Coordinates of C-alpha atoms (C1' of nucleotides) in Angstrom, one line a residue:
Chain A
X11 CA 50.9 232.5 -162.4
X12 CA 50.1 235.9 -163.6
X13 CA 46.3 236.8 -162.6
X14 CA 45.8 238.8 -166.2
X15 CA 45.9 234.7 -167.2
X16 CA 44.0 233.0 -165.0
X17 CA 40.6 231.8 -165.1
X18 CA 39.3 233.3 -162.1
X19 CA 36.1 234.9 -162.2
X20 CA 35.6 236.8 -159.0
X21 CA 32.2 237.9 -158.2
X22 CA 31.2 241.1 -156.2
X23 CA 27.8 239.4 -155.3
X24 CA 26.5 236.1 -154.1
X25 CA 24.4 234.3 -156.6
X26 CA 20.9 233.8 -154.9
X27 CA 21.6 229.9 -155.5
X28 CA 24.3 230.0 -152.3
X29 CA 22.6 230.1 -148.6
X30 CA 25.4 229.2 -146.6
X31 CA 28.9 230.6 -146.9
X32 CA 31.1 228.3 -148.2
X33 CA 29.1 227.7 -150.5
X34 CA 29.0 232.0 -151.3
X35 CA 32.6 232.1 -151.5
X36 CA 33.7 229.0 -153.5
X37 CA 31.7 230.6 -155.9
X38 CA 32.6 234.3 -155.6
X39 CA 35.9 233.7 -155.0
X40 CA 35.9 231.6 -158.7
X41 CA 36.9 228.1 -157.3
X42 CA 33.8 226.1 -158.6
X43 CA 30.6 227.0 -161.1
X44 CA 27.8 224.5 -160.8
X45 CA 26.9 222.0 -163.7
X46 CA 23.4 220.2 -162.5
X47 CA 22.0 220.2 -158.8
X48 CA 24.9 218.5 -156.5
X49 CA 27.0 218.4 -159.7
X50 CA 30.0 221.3 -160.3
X51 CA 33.1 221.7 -162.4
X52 CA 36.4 223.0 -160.6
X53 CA 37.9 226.0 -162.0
X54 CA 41.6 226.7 -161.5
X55 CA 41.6 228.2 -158.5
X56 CA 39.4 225.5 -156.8
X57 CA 41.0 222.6 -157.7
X58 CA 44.6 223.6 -157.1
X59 CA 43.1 223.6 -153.6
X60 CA 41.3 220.1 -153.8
X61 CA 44.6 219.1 -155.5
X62 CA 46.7 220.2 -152.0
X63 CA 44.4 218.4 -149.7
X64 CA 44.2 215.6 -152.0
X65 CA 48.3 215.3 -151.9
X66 CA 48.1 215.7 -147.7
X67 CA 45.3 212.6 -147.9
X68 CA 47.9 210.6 -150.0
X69 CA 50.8 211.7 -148.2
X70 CA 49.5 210.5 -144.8
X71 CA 48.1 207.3 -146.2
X72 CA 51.1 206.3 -147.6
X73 CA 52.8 207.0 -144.8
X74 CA 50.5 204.4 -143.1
X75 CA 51.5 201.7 -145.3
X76 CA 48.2 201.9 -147.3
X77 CA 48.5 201.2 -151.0
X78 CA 47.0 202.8 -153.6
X79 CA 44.8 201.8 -156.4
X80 CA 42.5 202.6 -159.0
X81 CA 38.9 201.3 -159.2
X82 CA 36.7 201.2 -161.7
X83 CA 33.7 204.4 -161.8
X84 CA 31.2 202.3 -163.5
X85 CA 30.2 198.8 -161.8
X86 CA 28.4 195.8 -162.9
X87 CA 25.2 194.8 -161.1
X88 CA 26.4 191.2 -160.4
X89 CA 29.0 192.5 -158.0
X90 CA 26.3 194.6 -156.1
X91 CA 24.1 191.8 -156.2
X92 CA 26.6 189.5 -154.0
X93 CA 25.8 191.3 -150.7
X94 CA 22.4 192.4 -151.9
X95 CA 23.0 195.8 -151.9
X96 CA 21.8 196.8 -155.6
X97 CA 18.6 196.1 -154.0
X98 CA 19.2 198.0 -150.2
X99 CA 20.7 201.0 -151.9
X100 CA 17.5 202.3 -153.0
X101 CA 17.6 205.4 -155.8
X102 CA 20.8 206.4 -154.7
X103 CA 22.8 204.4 -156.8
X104 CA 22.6 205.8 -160.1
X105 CA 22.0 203.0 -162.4
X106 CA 22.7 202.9 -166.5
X107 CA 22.8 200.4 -168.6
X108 CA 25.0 199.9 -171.6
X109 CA 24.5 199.1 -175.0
X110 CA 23.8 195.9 -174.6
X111 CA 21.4 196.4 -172.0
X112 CA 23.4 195.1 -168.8
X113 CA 22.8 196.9 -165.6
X114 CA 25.6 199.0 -164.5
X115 CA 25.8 201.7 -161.8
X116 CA 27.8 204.6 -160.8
X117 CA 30.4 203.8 -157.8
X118 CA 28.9 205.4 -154.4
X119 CA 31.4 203.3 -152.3
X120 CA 33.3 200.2 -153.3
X121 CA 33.1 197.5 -150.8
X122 CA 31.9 195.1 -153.7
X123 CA 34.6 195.8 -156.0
X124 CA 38.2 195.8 -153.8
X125 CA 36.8 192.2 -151.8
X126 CA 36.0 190.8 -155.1
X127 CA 40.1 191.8 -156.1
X128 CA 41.3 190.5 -152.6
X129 CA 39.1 187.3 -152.9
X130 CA 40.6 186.5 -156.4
X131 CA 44.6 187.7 -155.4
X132 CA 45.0 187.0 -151.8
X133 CA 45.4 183.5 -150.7
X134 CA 47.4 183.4 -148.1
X135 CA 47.4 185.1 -144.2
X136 CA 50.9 185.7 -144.8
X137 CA 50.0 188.8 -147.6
X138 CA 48.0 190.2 -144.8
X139 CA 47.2 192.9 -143.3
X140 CA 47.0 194.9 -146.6
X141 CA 45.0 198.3 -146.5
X142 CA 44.3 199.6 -150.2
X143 CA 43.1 202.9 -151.0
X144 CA 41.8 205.2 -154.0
X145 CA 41.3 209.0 -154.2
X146 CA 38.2 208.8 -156.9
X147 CA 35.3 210.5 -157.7
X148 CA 32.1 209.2 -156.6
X149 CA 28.5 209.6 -157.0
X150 CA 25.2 209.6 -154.6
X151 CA 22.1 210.1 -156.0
X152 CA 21.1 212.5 -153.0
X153 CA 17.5 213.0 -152.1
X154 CA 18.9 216.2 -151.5
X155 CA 21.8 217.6 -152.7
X156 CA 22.4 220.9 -151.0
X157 CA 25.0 223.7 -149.7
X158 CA 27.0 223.4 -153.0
X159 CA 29.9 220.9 -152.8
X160 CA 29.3 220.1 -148.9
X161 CA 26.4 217.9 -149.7
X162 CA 27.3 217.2 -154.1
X163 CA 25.8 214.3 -155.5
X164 CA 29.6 213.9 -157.0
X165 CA 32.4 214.6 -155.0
X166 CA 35.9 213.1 -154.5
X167 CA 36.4 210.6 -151.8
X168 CA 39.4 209.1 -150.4
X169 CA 38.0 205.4 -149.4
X170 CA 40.0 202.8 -147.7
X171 CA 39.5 199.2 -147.3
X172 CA 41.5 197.0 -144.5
X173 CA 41.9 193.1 -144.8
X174 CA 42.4 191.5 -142.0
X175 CA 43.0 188.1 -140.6
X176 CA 41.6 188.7 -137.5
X177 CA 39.9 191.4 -134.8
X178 CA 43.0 191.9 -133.2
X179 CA 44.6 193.1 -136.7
X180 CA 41.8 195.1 -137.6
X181 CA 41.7 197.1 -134.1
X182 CA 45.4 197.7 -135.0
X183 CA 44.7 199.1 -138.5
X184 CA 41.3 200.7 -137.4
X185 CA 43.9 202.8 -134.9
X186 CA 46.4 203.4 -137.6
X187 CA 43.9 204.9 -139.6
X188 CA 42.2 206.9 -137.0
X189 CA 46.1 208.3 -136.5
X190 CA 46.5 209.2 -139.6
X191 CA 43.0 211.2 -140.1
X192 CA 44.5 213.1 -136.9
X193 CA 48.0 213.7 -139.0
X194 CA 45.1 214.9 -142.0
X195 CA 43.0 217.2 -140.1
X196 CA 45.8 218.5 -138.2
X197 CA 48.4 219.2 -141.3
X198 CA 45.0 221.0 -143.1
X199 CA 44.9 223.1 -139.4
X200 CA 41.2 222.2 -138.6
X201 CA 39.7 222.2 -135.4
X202 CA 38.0 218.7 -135.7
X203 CA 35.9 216.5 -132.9
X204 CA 36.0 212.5 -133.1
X205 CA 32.8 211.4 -132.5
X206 CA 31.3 207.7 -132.1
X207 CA 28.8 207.3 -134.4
X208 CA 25.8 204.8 -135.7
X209 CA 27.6 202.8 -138.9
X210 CA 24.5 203.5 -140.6
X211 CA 23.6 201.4 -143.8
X212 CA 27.2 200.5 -144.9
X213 CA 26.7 197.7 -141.7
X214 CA 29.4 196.7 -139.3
X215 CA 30.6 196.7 -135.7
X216 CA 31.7 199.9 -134.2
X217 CA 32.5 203.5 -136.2
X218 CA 33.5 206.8 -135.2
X219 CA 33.1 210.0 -137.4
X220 CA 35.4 213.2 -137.6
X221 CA 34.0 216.7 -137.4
X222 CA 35.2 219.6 -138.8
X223 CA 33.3 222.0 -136.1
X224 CA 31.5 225.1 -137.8
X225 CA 28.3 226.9 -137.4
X226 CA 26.9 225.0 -141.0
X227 CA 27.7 221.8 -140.1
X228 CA 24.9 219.0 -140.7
X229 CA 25.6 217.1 -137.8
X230 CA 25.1 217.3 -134.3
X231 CA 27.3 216.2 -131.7
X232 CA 27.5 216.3 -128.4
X233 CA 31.0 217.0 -126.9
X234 CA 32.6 217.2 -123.3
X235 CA 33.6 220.1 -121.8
X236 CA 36.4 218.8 -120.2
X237 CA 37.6 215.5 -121.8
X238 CA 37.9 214.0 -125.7
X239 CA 34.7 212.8 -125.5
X240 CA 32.0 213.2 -128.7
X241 CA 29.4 211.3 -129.6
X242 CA 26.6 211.6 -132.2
X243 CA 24.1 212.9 -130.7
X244 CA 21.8 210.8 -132.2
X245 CA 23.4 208.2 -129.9
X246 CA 22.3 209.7 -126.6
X247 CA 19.0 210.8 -127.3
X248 CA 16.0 208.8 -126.0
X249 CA 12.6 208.8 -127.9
X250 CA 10.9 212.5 -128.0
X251 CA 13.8 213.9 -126.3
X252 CA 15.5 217.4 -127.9
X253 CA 18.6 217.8 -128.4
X254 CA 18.8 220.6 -126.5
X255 CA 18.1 218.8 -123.3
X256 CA 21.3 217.1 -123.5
X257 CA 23.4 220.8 -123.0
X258 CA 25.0 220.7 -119.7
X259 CA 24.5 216.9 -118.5
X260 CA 26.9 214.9 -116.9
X261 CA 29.0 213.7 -119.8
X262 CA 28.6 210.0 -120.5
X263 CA 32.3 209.4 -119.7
X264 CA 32.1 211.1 -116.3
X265 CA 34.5 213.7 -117.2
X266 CA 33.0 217.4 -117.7
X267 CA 29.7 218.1 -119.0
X268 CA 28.0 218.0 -122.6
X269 CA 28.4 220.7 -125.2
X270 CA 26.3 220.8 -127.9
X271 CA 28.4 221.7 -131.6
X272 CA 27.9 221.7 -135.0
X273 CA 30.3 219.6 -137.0
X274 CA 30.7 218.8 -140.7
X275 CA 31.3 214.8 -140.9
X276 CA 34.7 214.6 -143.4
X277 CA 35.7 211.4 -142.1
X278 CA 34.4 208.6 -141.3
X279 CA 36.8 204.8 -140.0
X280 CA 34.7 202.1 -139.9
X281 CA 35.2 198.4 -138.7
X282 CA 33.0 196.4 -140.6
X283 CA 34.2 192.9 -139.2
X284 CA 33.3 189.7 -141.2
X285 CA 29.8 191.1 -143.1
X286 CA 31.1 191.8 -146.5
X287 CA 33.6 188.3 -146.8
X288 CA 30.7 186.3 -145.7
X289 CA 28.6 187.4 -148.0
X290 CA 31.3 187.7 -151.2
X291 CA 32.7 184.5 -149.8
X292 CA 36.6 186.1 -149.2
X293 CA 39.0 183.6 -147.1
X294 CA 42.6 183.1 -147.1
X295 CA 44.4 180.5 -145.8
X296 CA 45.1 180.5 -142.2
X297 CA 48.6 179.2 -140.3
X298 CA 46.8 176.0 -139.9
X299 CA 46.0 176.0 -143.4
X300 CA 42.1 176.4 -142.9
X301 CA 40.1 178.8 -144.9
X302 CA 39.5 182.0 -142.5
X303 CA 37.2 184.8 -143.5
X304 CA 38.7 188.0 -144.0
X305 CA 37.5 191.2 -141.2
X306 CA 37.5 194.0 -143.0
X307 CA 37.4 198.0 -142.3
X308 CA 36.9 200.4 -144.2
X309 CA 38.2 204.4 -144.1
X310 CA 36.4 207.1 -146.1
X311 CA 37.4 211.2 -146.3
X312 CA 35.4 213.6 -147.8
X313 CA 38.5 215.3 -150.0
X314 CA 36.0 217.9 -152.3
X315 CA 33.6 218.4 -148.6
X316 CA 36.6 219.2 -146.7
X317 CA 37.6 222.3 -149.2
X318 CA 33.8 223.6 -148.2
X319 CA 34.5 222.5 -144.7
X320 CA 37.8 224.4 -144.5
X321 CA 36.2 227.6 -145.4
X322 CA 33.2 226.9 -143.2
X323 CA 35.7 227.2 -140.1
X324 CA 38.1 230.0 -141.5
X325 CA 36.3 233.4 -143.5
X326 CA 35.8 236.5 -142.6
X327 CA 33.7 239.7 -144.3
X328 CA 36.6 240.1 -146.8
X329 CA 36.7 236.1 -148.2
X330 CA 37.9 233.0 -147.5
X331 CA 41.6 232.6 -145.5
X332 CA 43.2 229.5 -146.4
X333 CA 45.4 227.7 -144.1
X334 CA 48.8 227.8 -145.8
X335 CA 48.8 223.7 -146.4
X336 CA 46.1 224.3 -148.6
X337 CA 46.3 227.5 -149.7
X338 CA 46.0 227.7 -153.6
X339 CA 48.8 230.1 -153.8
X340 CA 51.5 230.9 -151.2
X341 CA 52.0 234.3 -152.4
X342 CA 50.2 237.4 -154.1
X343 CA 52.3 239.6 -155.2
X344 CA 50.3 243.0 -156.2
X345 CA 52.0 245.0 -158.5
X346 CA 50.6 248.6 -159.3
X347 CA 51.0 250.4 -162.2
X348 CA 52.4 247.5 -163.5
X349 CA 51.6 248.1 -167.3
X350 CA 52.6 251.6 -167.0
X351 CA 55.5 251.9 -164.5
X352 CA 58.8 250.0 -165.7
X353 CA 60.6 250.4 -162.5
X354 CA 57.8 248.8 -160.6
X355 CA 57.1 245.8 -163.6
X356 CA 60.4 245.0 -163.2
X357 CA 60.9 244.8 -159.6
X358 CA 57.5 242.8 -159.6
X359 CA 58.7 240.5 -162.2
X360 CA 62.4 239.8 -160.1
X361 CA 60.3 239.0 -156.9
X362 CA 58.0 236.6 -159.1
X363 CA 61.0 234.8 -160.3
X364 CA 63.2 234.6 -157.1
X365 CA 60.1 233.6 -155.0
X366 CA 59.0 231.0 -158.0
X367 CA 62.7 230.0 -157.8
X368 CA 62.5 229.6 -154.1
X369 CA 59.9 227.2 -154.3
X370 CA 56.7 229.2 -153.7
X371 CA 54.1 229.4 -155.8
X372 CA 53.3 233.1 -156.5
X373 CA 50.4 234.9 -158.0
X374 CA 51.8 238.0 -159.7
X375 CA 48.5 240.5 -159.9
X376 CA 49.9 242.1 -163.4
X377 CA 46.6 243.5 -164.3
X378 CA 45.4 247.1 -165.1
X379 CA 43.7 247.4 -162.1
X380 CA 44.3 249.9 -158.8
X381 CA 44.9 248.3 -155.4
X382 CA 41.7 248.3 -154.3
X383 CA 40.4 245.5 -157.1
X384 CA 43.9 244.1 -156.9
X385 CA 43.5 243.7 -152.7
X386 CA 39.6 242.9 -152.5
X387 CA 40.1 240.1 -155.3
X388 CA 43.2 238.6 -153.2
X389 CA 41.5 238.7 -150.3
X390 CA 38.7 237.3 -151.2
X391 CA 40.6 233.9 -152.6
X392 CA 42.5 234.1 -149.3
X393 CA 45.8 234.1 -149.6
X394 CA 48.1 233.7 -146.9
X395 CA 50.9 236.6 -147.8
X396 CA 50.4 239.9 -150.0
X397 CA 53.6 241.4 -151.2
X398 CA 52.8 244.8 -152.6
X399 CA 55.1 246.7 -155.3
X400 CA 53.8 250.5 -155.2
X401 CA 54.5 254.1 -154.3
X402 CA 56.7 252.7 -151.1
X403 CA 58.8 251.1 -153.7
X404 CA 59.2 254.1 -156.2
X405 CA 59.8 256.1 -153.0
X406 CA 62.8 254.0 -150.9
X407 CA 62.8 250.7 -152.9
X408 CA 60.4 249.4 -149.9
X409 CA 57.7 246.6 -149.8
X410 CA 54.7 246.1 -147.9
X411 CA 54.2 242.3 -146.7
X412 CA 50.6 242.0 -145.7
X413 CA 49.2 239.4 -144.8
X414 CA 45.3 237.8 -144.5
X415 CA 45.2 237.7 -141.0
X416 CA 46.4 242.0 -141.3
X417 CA 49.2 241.9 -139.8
X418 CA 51.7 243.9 -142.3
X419 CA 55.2 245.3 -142.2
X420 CA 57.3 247.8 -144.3
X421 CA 60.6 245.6 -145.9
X422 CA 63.9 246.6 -148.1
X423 CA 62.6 244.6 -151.2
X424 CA 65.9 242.8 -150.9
X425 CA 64.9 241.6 -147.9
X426 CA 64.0 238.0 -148.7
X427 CA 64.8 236.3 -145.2
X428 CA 62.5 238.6 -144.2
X429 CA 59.7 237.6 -146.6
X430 CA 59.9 234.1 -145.5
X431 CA 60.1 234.7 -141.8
X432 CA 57.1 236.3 -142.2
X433 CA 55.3 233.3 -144.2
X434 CA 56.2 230.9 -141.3
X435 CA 52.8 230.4 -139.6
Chain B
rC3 C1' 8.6 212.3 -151.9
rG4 C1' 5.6 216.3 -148.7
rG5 C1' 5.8 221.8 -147.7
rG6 C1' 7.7 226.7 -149.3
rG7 C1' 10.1 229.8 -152.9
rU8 C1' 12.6 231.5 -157.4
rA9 C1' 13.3 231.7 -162.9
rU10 C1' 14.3 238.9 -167.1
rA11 C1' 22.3 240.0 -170.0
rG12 C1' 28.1 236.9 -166.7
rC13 C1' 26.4 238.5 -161.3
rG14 C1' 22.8 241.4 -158.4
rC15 C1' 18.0 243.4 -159.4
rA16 C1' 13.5 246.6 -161.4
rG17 C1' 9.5 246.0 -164.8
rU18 C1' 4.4 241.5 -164.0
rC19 C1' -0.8 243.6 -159.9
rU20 C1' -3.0 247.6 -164.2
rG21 C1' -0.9 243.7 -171.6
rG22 C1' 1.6 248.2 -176.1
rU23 C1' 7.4 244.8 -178.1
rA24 C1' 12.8 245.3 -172.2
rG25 C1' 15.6 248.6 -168.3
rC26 C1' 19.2 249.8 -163.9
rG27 C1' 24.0 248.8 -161.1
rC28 C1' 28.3 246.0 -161.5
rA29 C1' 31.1 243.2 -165.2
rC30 C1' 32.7 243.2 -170.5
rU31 C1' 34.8 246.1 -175.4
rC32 C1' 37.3 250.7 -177.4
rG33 C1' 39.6 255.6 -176.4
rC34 C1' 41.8 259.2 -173.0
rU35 C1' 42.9 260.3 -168.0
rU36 C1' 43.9 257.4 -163.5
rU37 C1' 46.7 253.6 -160.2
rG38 C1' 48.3 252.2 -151.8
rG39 C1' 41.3 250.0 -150.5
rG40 C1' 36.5 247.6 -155.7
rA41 C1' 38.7 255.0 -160.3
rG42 C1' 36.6 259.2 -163.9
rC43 C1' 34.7 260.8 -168.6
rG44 C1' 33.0 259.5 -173.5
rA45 C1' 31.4 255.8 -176.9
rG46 C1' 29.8 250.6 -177.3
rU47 C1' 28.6 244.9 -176.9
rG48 C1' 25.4 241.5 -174.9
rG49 C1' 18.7 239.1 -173.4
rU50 C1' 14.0 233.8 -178.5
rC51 C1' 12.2 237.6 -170.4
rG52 C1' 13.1 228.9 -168.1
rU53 C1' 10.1 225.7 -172.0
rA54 C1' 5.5 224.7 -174.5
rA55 C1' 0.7 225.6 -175.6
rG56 C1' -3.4 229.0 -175.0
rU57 C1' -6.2 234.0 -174.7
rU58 C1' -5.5 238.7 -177.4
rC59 C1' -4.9 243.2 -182.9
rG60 C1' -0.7 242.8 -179.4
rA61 C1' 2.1 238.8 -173.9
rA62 C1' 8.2 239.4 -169.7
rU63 C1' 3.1 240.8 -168.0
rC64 C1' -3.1 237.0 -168.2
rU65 C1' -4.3 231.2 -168.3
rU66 C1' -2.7 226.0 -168.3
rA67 C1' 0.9 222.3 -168.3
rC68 C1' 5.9 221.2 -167.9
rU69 C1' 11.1 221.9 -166.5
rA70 C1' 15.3 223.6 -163.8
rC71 C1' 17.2 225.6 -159.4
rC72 C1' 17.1 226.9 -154.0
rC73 C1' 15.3 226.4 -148.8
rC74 C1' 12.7 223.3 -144.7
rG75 C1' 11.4 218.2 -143.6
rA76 C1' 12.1 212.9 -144.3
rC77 C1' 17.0 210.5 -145.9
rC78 C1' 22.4 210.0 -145.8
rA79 C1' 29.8 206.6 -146.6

RNA sequence: CGGGGUAUAGCGCAGUCUGGUAGCGCACUCGCUUUGGGAGCGAGUGGUCGUAAGUUCGAAUCUUACUACCCCGACCA
C-alpha cells in the first residue's frame, strides 16, 4: 500500500476526548474515529489490525475443533423471554421494535439463540460434544461506556458455546478452550494472568477470566509472586476490607505471596452447567435412550478490546509498537525524495515489489514529505521494520533497516536475507 | 442514575469575567525552494462560536432550558 493513498489521518495531538493511552493513540495514530459515546467506525489502519487478531481467534478455534457460525444481530423477545433474561438484563439490552411493533433487541451475548439451534438439530449424544463459535459484533448498552474501544458499547466478540452430555465432557472442553486462549494470548505476545473469577450475571458453576496486565486495566487482581495463581480480587476481600491490604499476604495457594496488578479482562471461559437447557428445555438422547439435559459452557474474547489492550501493554513516547502477529503492516519502507529523485523511486518501488512478492505486506511512504514526518508518522502506527531509501542509497546503494524497538543496521540494498533475518523476532 | 467538567475551523487552543459582529499554532490548497528526525518563503481555503429561546441598538460573550461528549462513583460477558 502506498501511504500517499491511504486513509490515515495521523494526528500530532490528543483530542481532549482520550484520557488514557490507548485510547490517545488508536486515535492519533488514525486506527478508529468515534461515531456516538462507546460507538466508533474502524479506519484502514485499525481494522487491518482487528482483522489479524480476528484471523489468530479463528485460527486457534478451529484448531480446537470448534465450528463456526453466524447468528443473527437482532433477536426476538420470545427467545430472551425463555430463561427470563429480557427482564434480568435491565437497560442494557438495547431493545427496538419493528414495524409491526414486536419487541426485538440488539445481541449482547447469545446463549438464547445457539441452545434454541442445538435444541431443534441435535438429538442424539452421539453428535456431541459440539462447540460452535461466531466472531460478531455485539452491543451493551453500558451505563458507562468509557476509554474508547476498551469499554465500547459495540465491539466485536468471539463467543463460544459448548454442548455437552455430561460434567466430565464439559471439564474437558472447558480445558481445551482455556488451551487455546493461551495459544491466543501467546501468538498476539501478551503478558496475560488467568484469574478465577465471580460468573457474574451470565450464571453458572465455576469461571476464570484472562488478563491482559497494564497500568489502565479495569480489573484488579491479585497474583502470586511465585506460582500461577490469580484470582479476582473481589474474591478475596472480606467486607470493608481494601484492596491494598491484601499486598504481600500469604497467597491463597500456599505458594509465594500476593501481588496486586492491573489487568484488562479480554477473556473470559465459563462453565455454565445445566442452567440455560433447563430453562430452554435442551436434551438429547442419552445411550440408554433417555432424554439428558445438555451442560453447556460458554467462551467469550474481547477481539476489538484486545487491539486497545495490546497497545495498553506495548507504547512508548513515539506511538504504539505492534507485536508483528498483529502488526498492520510488516514493513515501512521510507522513501525520500521519492517524487523528485528517480534513482531512489525506483529502488523504492523494486523493494515494494520483491518484499510484496515475498509475502510481506509493505507500506511504501511515497509522499512529499522529509524523514522526519515520514519517521514520526511510522512510528507512531508502530511498525515493526523501517527500511529507509535515502542519501545512504544515492551514496553506496546502502539501506538503513530500522526497526521500532531502535535497533538499526546499514545493508547492501540487495541484501534481502538480511532484511528478513532482521524481521525474525 | 449521583458528583465534577467540557463544547469556538480537521486537531490543539485564545477570546467569555468587562457585549461592538471571530483569532493563533498545526493541518489543508497553489507556487517556488527543500528532503536522514514533524522544512522555509509567499499567496490562499475553511467556523450559522453545541441547540433553542430570551435580554439588548448589538450576543461567542449576559439569562434560561435542552443536547452531546469526557472523568469519578454505582454497574459490567
Amino acid at each position: 500500500m502506498l501511504v500517499s493513498k491511504l486513509l490515515l489521518p495521523t494526528l500530532k495531538d490528543s483530542p481532549q476526548e482520550a484520557e488514557i493511552v490507548s485510547h490517545q493513540l488508536m486515535l492519533r495514530a488514525g486506527l478508529i474515529r468515534k461515531v456516538a459515546s462507546g460507538i466508533y467506525t474502524w479506519l484502514p489502519l485499525g481494522l487491518k489490525v482487528l482483522k489479524k487478531i480476528e484471523n489468530i481467534v479463528r485460527e486457534e478455534m478451529d484448531l480446537s475443533g470448534a465450528q463456526e457460525v453466524c447468528m443473527p444481530m437482532v433477536l426476538p423477545r420470545e427467545l430472551w423471554e425463555e430463561t427470563n433474561r429480557w427482564e434480568k438484563m435491565g437497560p442494557e439490552l438495547l431493545r427496538i421494535k419493528d414495524r409491526h411493533n414486536r419487541d426485538f433487541c440488539l445481541g449482547p451475548t447469545h446463549e438464547e439463540i445457539i441452545t434454541d439451534i442445538i435444541r431443534n438439530n441435535v438429538k442424539s449424544y452421539k453428535e456431541l460434544p459440539l462447540n460452535i463459535y461466531q466472531i460478531q459484533t455485539k452491543f451493551r448498552d453500558e451505563v458507562r461506556p468509557r476509554y474508547g474501544i476498551m469499554r465500547g458499547r459495540e465491539f466485536l466478540m468471539k463467543d463460544s458455546y459448548s454442548f455437552n452430555i455430561d460434567e466430565e465432557s464439559l471439564q474437558e472442553t472447558y480445558l481445551t478452550m482455556r488451551e487455546t486462549y493461551k495459544k491466543i494470548l501467546d501468538r498476539i505476545g501478551l503478558e496475560y494472568k488467568i484469574s478465577r473469577a465471580d460468573s457474574g450475571s451470565i450464571g453458572g458453576d465455576s469461571s476464570e477470566e484472562f488478563h491482559v496486565l497494564a497500568e489502565n486495566g479495569e480489573d484488579i487482581i491479585a497474583i502470586s509472586d511465585s506460582s500461577e495463581f490469580a484470582v479476582n480480587s473481589e474474591l478475596l476481600l472480606k467486607d470493608g476490607e481494601d484492596i491494598s491490604s491484601l499486598e504481600g499476604k500469604p497467597s491463597p495457594d500456599g505458594q509465594g505471596t500476593i501481588q496486586i496488578k492491573k489487568g484488562i479482562e479480554v477473556g473470559h471461559i465459563f462453565k455454565l452447567g445445566k442452567i440455560y437447557a433447563e430453562s430452554m428445555k435442551a436434551s438429547v438422547l442419552d445411550s440408554n435412550g433417555k432424554a439428558s439435559l445438555l451442560y453447556m459452557g460458554c467462551y467469550g474474547i474481547g477481539v476489538s478490546r484486545l487491539v486497545a489492550a495490546a497497545i495498553e501493554q506495548n507504547y512508548d513516547d513515539k506511538g504504539i509498537i505492534w507485536h508483528h502477529s498483529i502488526s498492520p503492516f510488516d514493513i515501512n519502507i521510507i522513501s525520500i525524495g521519492h517524487d523528485k529523485n528517480k534513482e531512489i523511486a525506483t529502488a523504492s518501488n523494486k523493494l515494494y515489489k520483491d518484499l510484496n512478492e515475498m509475502g510481506y505486506s509493505v507500506l511504501l511512504d511515497d509522499r512529499k514529505d522529509g524523514y522526519g514526518t515520514k519517521i514520526k508518522d511510522s512510528e507512531l502506527i508502530g511498525i515493526p521494520l523501517n527500511i529507509v531509501v535515502g542519501k545512504k542509497f544515492l551514496e553506496n546503494k546502502e539501506i538503513e533497516l530500522l526497526r521500532r524497538n531502535g535497533d538499526s543496521s546499514m545493508n547492501p540494498i540487495d541484501d534481502v536475507k538480511t532484511i528478513l533475518d532482521f524481521f525474525k523476532d
